[in-house]
XYZ file of C-alpha atoms in Angstrom:
539
model
C 318.243 -203.986 115.668
C 320.649 -201.105 115.044
C 319.687 -197.892 113.354
C 321.433 -199.001 110.139
C 319.592 -202.301 109.794
C 316.788 -202.492 107.270
C 314.405 -205.360 106.577
C 315.156 -207.576 103.620
C 313.109 -206.761 100.557
C 312.011 -208.654 97.496
C 311.290 -207.287 94.058
C 307.849 -205.742 94.033
C 305.599 -206.663 91.106
C 304.464 -203.071 90.583
C 306.321 -200.323 88.775
C 307.308 -197.440 91.050
C 308.162 -193.851 90.178
C 311.839 -192.949 90.297
C 311.175 -190.230 92.860
C 308.243 -188.726 94.716
C 307.927 -186.298 97.643
C 308.149 -188.100 100.942
C 305.224 -187.792 103.311
C 307.265 -185.748 105.832
C 308.154 -183.358 102.996
C 304.490 -183.044 102.025
C 303.572 -182.483 105.665
C 306.104 -179.737 106.342
C 305.282 -178.061 103.037
C 301.629 -177.928 104.117
C 302.450 -176.669 107.614
C 304.592 -173.825 106.294
C 301.836 -172.529 104.016
C 299.505 -171.458 106.829
C 301.614 -170.901 109.983
C 298.948 -169.065 111.962
C 296.057 -171.437 111.261
C 294.969 -174.081 113.743
C 296.208 -177.478 112.610
C 294.903 -179.557 115.528
C 292.243 -178.912 118.128
C 291.117 -181.067 121.030
C 289.210 -180.732 124.272
C 291.123 -178.084 126.180
C 293.846 -177.308 123.665
C 295.023 -176.596 120.136
C 298.183 -176.450 117.988
C 298.870 -174.092 115.095
C 300.541 -175.099 111.864
C 303.755 -173.371 112.961
C 303.679 -175.082 116.348
C 303.195 -178.455 114.663
C 306.226 -177.887 112.434
C 308.331 -176.860 115.407
C 307.152 -179.887 117.429
C 308.246 -182.182 114.588
C 311.662 -180.502 114.381
C 312.246 -180.740 118.132
C 311.151 -184.378 118.236
C 313.685 -185.104 115.520
C 316.400 -183.542 117.667
C 315.376 -185.690 120.641
C 315.262 -188.886 118.563
C 318.654 -188.161 117.014
C 320.177 -187.495 120.461
C 319.154 -191.029 121.416
C 320.930 -192.539 118.426
C 317.807 -193.055 116.359
C 318.203 -192.506 112.645
C 317.917 -194.098 109.234
C 316.587 -197.646 109.373
C 315.593 -197.530 113.034
C 312.008 -198.427 113.922
C 309.731 -196.322 116.125
C 306.568 -197.964 117.461
C 303.664 -195.943 118.839
C 300.933 -196.849 121.309
C 298.921 -193.672 121.354
C 295.483 -192.211 120.969
C 294.273 -189.344 118.826
C 296.785 -186.712 119.849
C 298.659 -184.101 117.863
C 301.849 -185.506 119.366
C 301.098 -188.903 117.846
C 301.022 -187.493 114.325
C 304.033 -185.250 114.943
C 306.144 -188.113 116.317
C 305.314 -190.277 113.315
C 306.175 -187.496 110.878
C 309.379 -186.631 112.759
C 310.629 -190.216 112.746
C 309.853 -190.782 109.087
C 311.628 -187.525 108.210
C 314.792 -188.954 109.771
C 314.581 -192.007 107.520
C 313.128 -194.149 110.292
C 310.207 -196.479 109.838
C 307.178 -196.422 112.100
C 304.600 -198.941 113.236
C 301.427 -198.260 115.200
C 300.366 -200.806 117.813
C 296.704 -201.763 117.768
C 295.066 -199.643 120.499
C 292.778 -202.527 121.500
C 295.382 -205.249 120.993
C 296.330 -207.705 123.697
C 299.647 -207.449 125.508
C 300.878 -210.568 123.699
C 299.878 -209.175 120.307
C 301.579 -205.858 120.979
C 304.778 -207.534 122.171
C 304.690 -209.716 119.059
C 304.440 -206.634 116.851
C 307.339 -204.900 118.600
C 309.524 -207.958 118.097
C 308.360 -208.654 114.548
C 308.917 -205.061 113.409
C 312.287 -204.868 115.180
C 311.234 -201.798 117.136
C 314.119 -199.811 118.637
C 311.948 -197.289 120.468
C 308.373 -196.878 121.620
C 306.221 -193.775 122.134
C 303.467 -194.249 124.732
C 300.460 -191.993 125.227
C 300.413 -192.064 129.034
C 296.884 -190.697 129.396
C 295.410 -193.527 127.340
C 297.912 -196.384 127.661
C 300.164 -195.595 130.613
C 299.828 -198.935 132.387
C 300.105 -200.987 129.205
C 303.162 -199.001 128.200
C 304.878 -199.955 131.443
C 304.498 -203.614 130.465
C 305.981 -202.994 127.029
C 308.925 -200.768 127.964
C 311.314 -203.692 128.436
C 310.717 -204.834 124.834
C 312.580 -201.857 123.306
C 315.831 -200.025 123.938
C 314.176 -196.644 124.525
C 310.659 -195.701 125.618
C 309.318 -192.165 125.223
C 306.194 -191.020 127.002
C 303.788 -188.286 125.983
C 303.549 -186.599 129.413
C 305.312 -187.726 132.603
C 305.384 -191.348 133.750
C 307.410 -193.418 136.191
C 309.212 -195.043 133.272
C 310.813 -193.894 130.032
C 311.831 -190.477 128.712
C 309.226 -187.701 128.971
C 309.100 -186.643 125.316
C 307.005 -183.563 126.069
C 309.614 -182.267 128.512
C 312.500 -183.276 126.260
C 311.263 -181.293 123.264
C 310.647 -178.260 125.477
C 314.303 -178.442 126.576
C 315.595 -178.590 123.001
C 314.622 -175.050 122.113
C 313.999 -173.833 118.558
C 314.970 -176.421 115.936
C 314.813 -176.882 112.186
C 313.019 -179.758 110.505
C 315.168 -182.291 108.670
C 314.012 -184.273 105.657
C 316.521 -187.095 105.387
C 314.070 -189.665 104.056
C 314.587 -191.156 100.619
C 311.844 -192.476 98.350
C 313.235 -196.011 98.687
C 313.257 -195.919 102.513
C 310.723 -198.072 104.338
C 308.386 -195.507 105.900
C 305.855 -197.640 107.714
C 305.058 -201.218 108.659
C 301.289 -201.481 108.947
C 299.973 -204.638 110.548
C 296.894 -206.322 109.160
C 293.853 -206.418 111.410
C 294.251 -210.093 112.305
C 290.524 -210.780 111.823
C 291.331 -213.903 109.804
C 294.621 -214.988 111.392
C 297.950 -213.736 112.793
C 298.723 -210.116 111.877
C 301.249 -209.560 109.098
C 303.471 -206.517 108.682
C 302.816 -204.808 105.347
C 305.856 -202.732 104.389
C 305.353 -199.408 102.590
C 308.092 -197.111 101.270
C 307.963 -193.339 100.951
C 307.617 -193.826 97.199
C 304.194 -195.376 97.850
C 302.919 -193.203 100.707
C 303.100 -189.993 98.679
C 300.940 -191.325 95.819
C 298.429 -192.648 98.344
C 297.958 -189.149 99.771
C 297.641 -187.696 96.267
C 294.978 -190.310 95.413
C 292.921 -189.271 98.446
C 293.201 -185.604 97.489
C 292.240 -186.417 93.906
C 289.397 -188.924 94.245
C 287.780 -188.175 97.612
C 285.231 -185.351 97.762
C 286.988 -183.425 100.517
C 285.581 -180.041 101.511
C 287.561 -177.054 100.239
C 288.967 -176.301 103.699
C 288.078 -179.328 105.821
C 287.100 -179.258 109.451
C 287.849 -182.927 109.993
C 286.672 -184.753 113.104
C 289.023 -187.666 113.802
C 287.191 -189.967 116.184
C 288.286 -193.306 114.707
C 291.957 -194.070 115.554
C 294.410 -191.972 113.533
C 296.810 -194.895 113.881
C 294.624 -196.548 111.252
C 292.504 -195.384 108.305
C 291.337 -192.104 109.909
C 294.983 -191.075 110.017
C 295.152 -191.155 106.224
C 292.898 -188.070 106.189
C 295.081 -185.942 108.480
C 297.689 -184.928 105.887
C 295.093 -184.275 103.136
C 293.219 -182.046 105.589
C 296.388 -180.057 106.303
C 297.293 -179.850 102.617
C 293.877 -178.249 102.103
C 294.576 -175.787 104.923
C 292.000 -177.279 107.277
C 291.818 -178.258 110.941
C 291.840 -181.714 112.501
C 289.604 -182.050 115.567
C 290.890 -184.908 117.716
C 288.682 -187.078 119.893
C 289.694 -190.132 121.891
C 287.092 -192.839 122.076
C 283.674 -192.922 120.483
C 281.031 -191.225 122.606
C 277.998 -190.827 120.304
C 276.444 -187.926 122.215
C 279.777 -186.087 122.326
C 280.361 -186.685 118.589
C 276.917 -185.321 117.690
C 277.404 -182.276 119.916
C 280.906 -181.553 118.590
C 279.870 -181.790 114.933
C 277.156 -179.203 115.585
C 279.200 -176.988 117.916
C 282.442 -176.883 115.879
C 280.649 -176.911 112.514
C 282.523 -180.038 111.464
C 282.408 -180.510 107.690
C 283.992 -183.956 107.385
C 284.440 -187.085 109.416
C 285.207 -190.766 108.960
C 283.258 -193.417 110.834
C 283.007 -197.178 110.637
C 279.497 -198.597 110.127
C 279.135 -199.712 113.748
C 279.646 -196.098 114.838
C 277.064 -194.826 112.347
C 274.503 -197.372 113.559
C 275.067 -196.165 117.118
C 274.552 -192.531 116.058
C 271.346 -193.416 114.234
C 270.011 -195.150 117.346
C 270.934 -192.304 119.717
C 268.301 -189.818 120.845
C 270.744 -186.918 120.492
C 270.544 -187.227 116.713
C 266.926 -186.092 116.780
C 267.896 -183.059 118.856
C 270.582 -182.236 116.268
C 267.911 -182.140 113.554
C 265.548 -179.906 115.533
C 266.934 -176.617 114.220
C 267.461 -177.317 110.523
C 265.446 -180.448 109.877
C 268.640 -182.345 109.024
C 270.835 -183.897 111.676
C 274.520 -182.901 111.678
C 273.704 -180.109 109.232
C 277.281 -178.798 108.885
C 278.579 -182.096 107.480
C 279.553 -182.053 103.823
C 281.221 -185.470 103.783
C 280.694 -188.521 105.949
C 283.193 -191.162 104.878
C 282.524 -194.705 105.960
C 284.598 -197.818 105.472
C 286.533 -200.686 107.095
C 283.483 -202.876 106.449
C 280.295 -202.627 104.341
C 277.274 -200.746 105.632
C 273.904 -202.497 105.710
C 271.791 -201.019 102.871
C 268.739 -200.549 105.111
C 270.734 -198.589 107.656
C 272.455 -196.566 104.934
C 269.045 -195.570 103.582
C 268.099 -194.471 107.099
C 271.273 -192.395 107.341
C 270.624 -190.691 104.019
C 267.118 -189.794 105.133
C 268.105 -188.403 108.524
C 271.603 -186.970 107.937
C 271.400 -186.202 104.229
C 273.349 -186.825 100.991
C 276.796 -186.624 102.563
C 277.770 -190.292 102.606
C 280.732 -191.638 100.648
C 282.136 -195.135 101.006
C 285.856 -195.805 100.855
C 287.369 -199.197 100.155
C 290.940 -200.338 100.607
C 293.057 -202.455 102.877
C 296.327 -202.387 104.769
C 298.167 -203.675 101.716
C 296.721 -201.087 99.301
C 294.762 -197.936 100.093
C 292.658 -196.470 98.536
C 291.180 -198.886 95.988
C 287.706 -197.509 95.246
C 285.220 -194.850 96.323
C 281.431 -194.756 96.142
C 280.792 -191.071 95.565
C 278.060 -189.024 97.201
C 276.167 -188.844 93.933
C 275.961 -192.645 93.818
C 274.098 -192.699 97.142
C 270.831 -192.126 95.292
C 267.408 -192.749 96.755
C 266.180 -193.826 93.311
C 268.993 -196.392 93.001
C 269.069 -198.358 96.274
C 270.847 -201.158 94.415
C 273.966 -198.967 94.488
C 274.013 -199.019 98.291
C 275.649 -202.453 98.104
C 278.504 -201.139 95.963
C 281.899 -200.062 97.283
C 282.247 -197.751 94.317
C 284.479 -197.245 91.314
C 288.258 -197.761 91.307
C 290.208 -194.576 92.016
C 292.172 -193.166 89.091
C 295.575 -194.408 90.278
C 294.543 -197.979 91.098
C 294.122 -200.685 88.450
C 291.513 -203.276 89.433
C 290.530 -206.630 87.965
C 288.474 -209.596 89.161
C 290.216 -212.948 88.812
C 289.118 -216.559 89.194
C 291.279 -219.034 91.195
C 293.378 -219.757 88.086
C 294.201 -216.093 87.508
C 291.755 -215.555 84.662
C 289.694 -212.381 84.424
C 286.006 -213.092 84.988
C 283.270 -211.670 82.733
C 281.380 -208.556 83.795
C 278.685 -209.434 86.316
C 280.353 -212.622 87.549
C 282.159 -212.968 90.866
C 285.916 -213.026 91.233
C 288.589 -211.934 93.665
C 289.471 -208.237 93.650
C 293.089 -207.909 92.521
C 294.943 -204.611 92.208
C 298.032 -202.852 90.897
C 299.016 -199.374 92.006
C 302.042 -197.197 92.840
C 300.989 -197.442 96.503
C 300.616 -201.201 96.802
C 302.697 -202.553 99.686
C 306.182 -203.849 98.873
C 305.968 -207.083 100.844
C 305.018 -208.725 104.105
C 307.914 -208.306 106.498
C 310.013 -211.503 106.627
C 307.188 -213.497 105.013
C 308.415 -214.328 101.477
C 305.969 -217.196 100.959
C 302.958 -215.107 102.009
C 304.251 -212.238 99.861
C 304.513 -214.511 96.823
C 301.020 -215.841 97.484
C 299.593 -212.326 97.796
C 301.211 -211.259 94.501
C 300.458 -214.369 92.448
C 299.446 -213.815 88.815
C 301.196 -210.427 88.955
C 298.479 -208.729 91.011
C 297.959 -208.039 94.706
C 295.153 -210.329 95.833
C 292.770 -208.780 98.362
C 290.823 -211.912 99.453
C 287.625 -209.945 98.755
C 285.149 -211.544 96.369
C 283.144 -209.140 94.208
C 281.353 -208.555 90.943
C 281.593 -205.507 88.686
C 278.760 -203.837 86.802
C 278.831 -202.397 83.289
C 279.776 -198.960 84.640
C 282.764 -200.336 86.548
C 281.370 -200.233 90.079
C 282.462 -202.983 92.447
C 280.042 -204.971 94.604
C 281.799 -206.957 97.321
C 280.051 -210.237 97.949
C 282.212 -211.083 100.956
C 285.689 -211.937 102.102
C 286.765 -215.290 100.714
C 287.814 -216.436 104.189
C 284.383 -215.593 105.642
C 282.558 -217.835 103.189
C 280.416 -220.533 104.820
C 280.281 -223.962 103.163
C 276.981 -225.528 104.212
C 275.586 -228.678 102.634
C 277.932 -228.251 99.680
C 276.807 -224.663 98.988
C 279.148 -221.682 99.106
C 277.344 -219.028 101.136
C 278.568 -215.463 101.564
C 277.523 -214.016 104.952
C 277.115 -210.432 103.776
C 274.111 -211.342 101.629
C 272.366 -212.698 104.725
C 273.477 -209.830 106.972
C 271.961 -207.293 104.580
C 268.620 -209.104 104.799
C 268.725 -209.341 108.600
C 269.507 -205.641 109.095
C 266.523 -204.739 106.899
C 264.300 -205.870 109.795
C 263.128 -202.859 111.790
C 264.251 -204.348 115.104
C 267.821 -205.222 114.084
C 270.705 -202.823 114.726
C 273.609 -205.022 113.602
C 274.090 -208.598 112.441
C 276.993 -210.949 111.858
C 276.746 -214.327 110.145
C 279.312 -217.100 110.607
C 279.575 -220.814 110.040
C 279.274 -223.076 113.106
C 280.224 -226.779 113.110
C 277.392 -229.106 112.180
C 277.458 -232.904 111.776
C 274.922 -232.836 108.969
C 275.745 -229.659 107.053
C 279.469 -229.351 107.746
C 278.866 -225.739 108.674
C 275.548 -224.331 109.855
C 274.670 -220.744 108.950
C 274.538 -218.945 112.309
C 273.390 -215.368 112.893
C 274.437 -213.232 115.861
C 272.277 -210.129 116.200
C 271.993 -206.940 118.256
C 268.665 -205.125 118.494
C 267.689 -201.481 118.318
C 266.533 -199.807 121.525
C 262.864 -200.497 122.200
C 262.581 -203.778 120.293
C 259.746 -205.418 122.239
C 259.052 -208.764 120.561
C 260.189 -211.929 122.280
C 263.523 -213.363 121.201
C 261.795 -216.530 120.037
C 259.389 -214.555 117.856
C 262.172 -212.417 116.432
C 264.352 -215.434 115.647
C 261.486 -217.025 113.751
C 260.744 -213.795 111.900
C 264.370 -213.307 110.919
C 264.675 -216.852 109.623
C 261.538 -216.381 107.549
C 262.844 -213.073 106.212
C 266.044 -214.709 104.981
C 264.227 -217.763 103.611
C 261.911 -215.556 101.566
C 264.754 -213.375 100.287
C 267.557 -215.899 99.741
C 266.152 -219.419 100.014
C 266.570 -222.304 102.472
C 270.332 -222.801 102.058
C 271.009 -219.261 103.314
C 268.484 -219.420 106.152
C 270.202 -219.355 109.572
C 269.913 -222.603 111.480
C 270.409 -220.563 114.643
C 269.891 -216.937 115.676
C 271.618 -215.666 118.816
C 270.874 -212.274 120.375
C 273.659 -210.363 122.128
C 273.995 -206.923 123.700
C 277.121 -206.047 121.683
C 279.090 -207.526 118.815
C 282.866 -207.724 119.305
C 284.852 -205.353 117.123
C 288.489 -205.112 116.125
C 290.784 -202.193 116.917
C 289.552 -200.365 113.810
C 285.859 -200.984 114.486
C 285.184 -203.911 112.167
C 282.863 -206.615 113.448
C 285.274 -209.310 114.611
C 284.171 -212.504 112.858
C 287.122 -214.401 114.305
C 285.980 -213.677 117.869
C 282.371 -214.519 117.004
C 283.323 -217.878 115.457
C 285.676 -218.916 118.238
C 283.106 -220.130 120.839
C 281.331 -222.259 118.230
C 284.541 -223.983 117.146
C 286.123 -224.599 120.561
C 287.045 -228.287 120.779
C 286.804 -228.833 117.030
C 289.740 -229.521 114.757
C 289.111 -226.680 112.313
C 291.216 -223.556 112.715
C 289.062 -220.602 113.749
C 289.563 -217.760 111.272
């Protein structure tokens, strides 16, 4: 693909503003406001706001010298590094589009994404992905490496050789800024195309509806190539600092929050469960009585949090939790504010919050009719930051936008005050004995047991029931009952709470549950062994 090629587009069903600041423009505006402040900090290094702006400008010069410009596509396989964010911002400022490869993706999946997105160049974080990058370099015309490698162009050295440069903002609101690939938990990943006209409003929505600290000290431990990255620019707009960590080490995270007085972080539920089960959390609470005492905001998302474990977190870490909800195709959709995490209203723990101000939400039945309050329907949305389309997938795009709304595949109900309660993903529903069963309802019951750390429920093939409700469970440290006794207890717990149809026919205990690149429990991987040799498509 040449630098002048752009993907075909179809008319989007949402109205878009005529003009809006591009994300590179917002970024550089923020960086220029506080040149001497620290923008990024990591183990052994830091980068000021001024240095970040200059890095972006020099990267643009390097990209342009290689013939990369408007319409070209830059892919990135990188960890949580300042250079990752700068390279993305630099490319988008030149009118290029970017796509982040899944950090835990397979070689085949990453090569598929490079080909599907039409990537012209690739940036590889050598420290984290050096070997994998060497196997991907032949898939693009130009490979850049962050730090030296025996392949590609050393981007770090190249920008040092450029000398002082000036940032360019050549991006237009109508330019495709990013192609974000869906997680692939329910099938082959799809490339969701977003233009600059949608990325700007998304950042504004986060600044408006999320309870960010006044000057955030944001710990980015989840991949900034995914949802954690959406908090980097808001942090800089607020004049804060982004603390970058690669990989989730619970003891290191606890220590860093206390040592650096971190005020904000974003974790997926599986990470929070691990923190709650780690002995270092008790040491953190020793001085003040509350663990992680500097935290003002602990955002969690990507998947629901078990109510029992959320209650534990509120007790031990405090009233700092806020749930975010959105998806690759539209983010953010709703937020459950800190004030809604109330000990006197545990029923709210199952909610994913109220729609943000700039996102219109409705619940529709399969025929496109709005369902009454309190009844279940599919969450459907309209917003200035809804994706434009799935890249080269017109039929899937039309299906996603049927009835004039973006369909999320998430089934929910809404209360009288407008809060959303996700029942489950439509594709995760188990059909057993003619009953439609949503796994999350069972998972919430299972994780209420004192011995259970995490639980996933899937449907397994069954000659009698069609699908048998099957639970896969991990246990907290120190759980001492026999597996047979625990399985029986868990089945009884579900039977008493939900009835016989929801009761697992089988309970398996595992050391770890598989997770996707963004930390969601991977239902597709869990289902696969049960369905091997059967005709049904897994996922």
